[in-house]
Amino acid sequence: MSQTHVEQVIGRLATDEHWRAAYRRAPAETLDALTSAAALDVTPTERRALLALSADALDSFARALDPRLQRLEVSR
């Protein structure tokens, strides 16, 4: 089950501009908030691996995705 949760975290970071921007500013706090908000459990080893993800690499991957798969943050 945990691998599925890891995939969901990576998917959210790749497709949701809000989470990606937050991860860039504060990776540990964002990962905690994301896993808590989505009720996703990751092991301590998986958490360390997720925290090692490069924000630049996530941005690059997000740009490579079809825009229809993106969730953009709308400014008010």
GROMACS .gro file of C-alpha atoms in nm:
model
   76
    1MET     CA    1   0.000   0.000   0.000
    2SER     CA    2   0.281   0.241   0.078
    3GLN     CA    3   0.418   0.234  -0.280
    4THR     CA    4   0.077   0.351  -0.399
    5HIS     CA    5   0.094   0.638  -0.152
    6VAL     CA    6   0.441   0.735  -0.273
    7GLU     CA    7   0.310   0.739  -0.629
    8GLN     CA    8   0.016   0.956  -0.522
    9VAL     CA    9   0.248   1.206  -0.350
   10ILE     CA   10   0.470   1.228  -0.658
   11GLY     CA   11   0.163   1.264  -0.877
   12ARG     CA   12   0.027   1.549  -0.669
   13LEU     CA   13   0.361   1.726  -0.669
   14ALA     CA   14   0.388   1.686  -1.046
   15THR     CA   15   0.034   1.789  -1.137
   16ASP     CA   16  -0.068   2.042  -0.872
   17GLU     CA   17   0.101   2.382  -0.895
   18HIS     CA   18   0.000   2.472  -0.538
   19TRP     CA   19   0.173   2.169  -0.382
   20ARG     CA   20   0.477   2.208  -0.609
   21ALA     CA   21   0.525   2.574  -0.512
   22ALA     CA   22   0.483   2.489  -0.145
   23TYR     CA   23   0.733   2.202  -0.176
   24ARG     CA   24   0.987   2.441  -0.328
   25ARG     CA   25   0.950   2.677  -0.027
   26ALA     CA   26   0.934   2.419   0.253
   27PRO     CA   27   0.972   2.055   0.146
   28ALA     CA   28   0.931   1.884   0.485
   29GLU     CA   29   0.632   2.090   0.594
   30THR     CA   30   0.467   2.049   0.255
   31LEU     CA   31   0.520   1.674   0.249
   32ASP     CA   32   0.369   1.648   0.597
   33ALA     CA   33   0.070   1.862   0.496
   34LEU     CA   34   0.016   1.674   0.170
   35THR     CA   35   0.028   1.329   0.326
   36SER     CA   36  -0.196   1.442   0.610
   37ALA     CA   37  -0.452   1.613   0.384
   38ALA     CA   38  -0.477   1.310   0.159
   39ALA     CA   39  -0.449   1.050   0.440
   40LEU     CA   40  -0.139   0.899   0.278
   41ASP     CA   41   0.101   0.695   0.489
   42VAL     CA   42   0.467   0.679   0.391
   43THR     CA   43   0.747   0.508   0.577
   44PRO     CA   44   1.038   0.706   0.720
   45THR     CA   45   1.259   0.573   0.437
   46GLU     CA   46   1.004   0.679   0.174
   47ARG     CA   47   0.972   1.019   0.340
   48ARG     CA   48   1.349   1.073   0.319
   49ALA     CA   49   1.345   0.970  -0.048
   50LEU     CA   50   1.055   1.205  -0.124
   51LEU     CA   51   1.235   1.490   0.050
   52ALA     CA   52   1.535   1.423  -0.174
   53LEU     CA   53   1.326   1.503  -0.483
   54SER     CA   54   1.459   1.808  -0.660
   55ALA     CA   55   1.205   2.090  -0.690
   56ASP     CA   56   1.366   2.176  -1.025
   57ALA     CA   57   1.313   1.819  -1.147
   58LEU     CA   58   0.948   1.831  -1.038
   59ASP     CA   59   0.903   2.160  -1.227
   60SER     CA   60   1.069   2.015  -1.535
   61PHE     CA   61   0.849   1.705  -1.525
   62ALA     CA   62   0.538   1.917  -1.473
   63ARG     CA   63   0.623   2.125  -1.782
   64ALA     CA   64   0.652   1.803  -1.985
   65LEU     CA   65   0.300   1.694  -1.893
   66ASP     CA   66   0.000   1.779  -2.107
   67PRO     CA   67  -0.155   2.096  -1.957
   68ARG     CA   68  -0.490   1.917  -1.931
   69LEU     CA   69  -0.333   1.705  -1.658
   70GLN     CA   70  -0.225   2.006  -1.456
   71ARG     CA   71  -0.403   2.169  -1.169
   72LEU     CA   72  -0.311   2.537  -1.178
   73GLU     CA   73  -0.323   2.776  -0.889
   74VAL     CA   74  -0.551   3.068  -0.972
   75SER     CA   75  -0.465   3.403  -0.815
   76ARG     CA   76  -0.756   3.605  -0.681
   0.00000   0.00000   0.00000
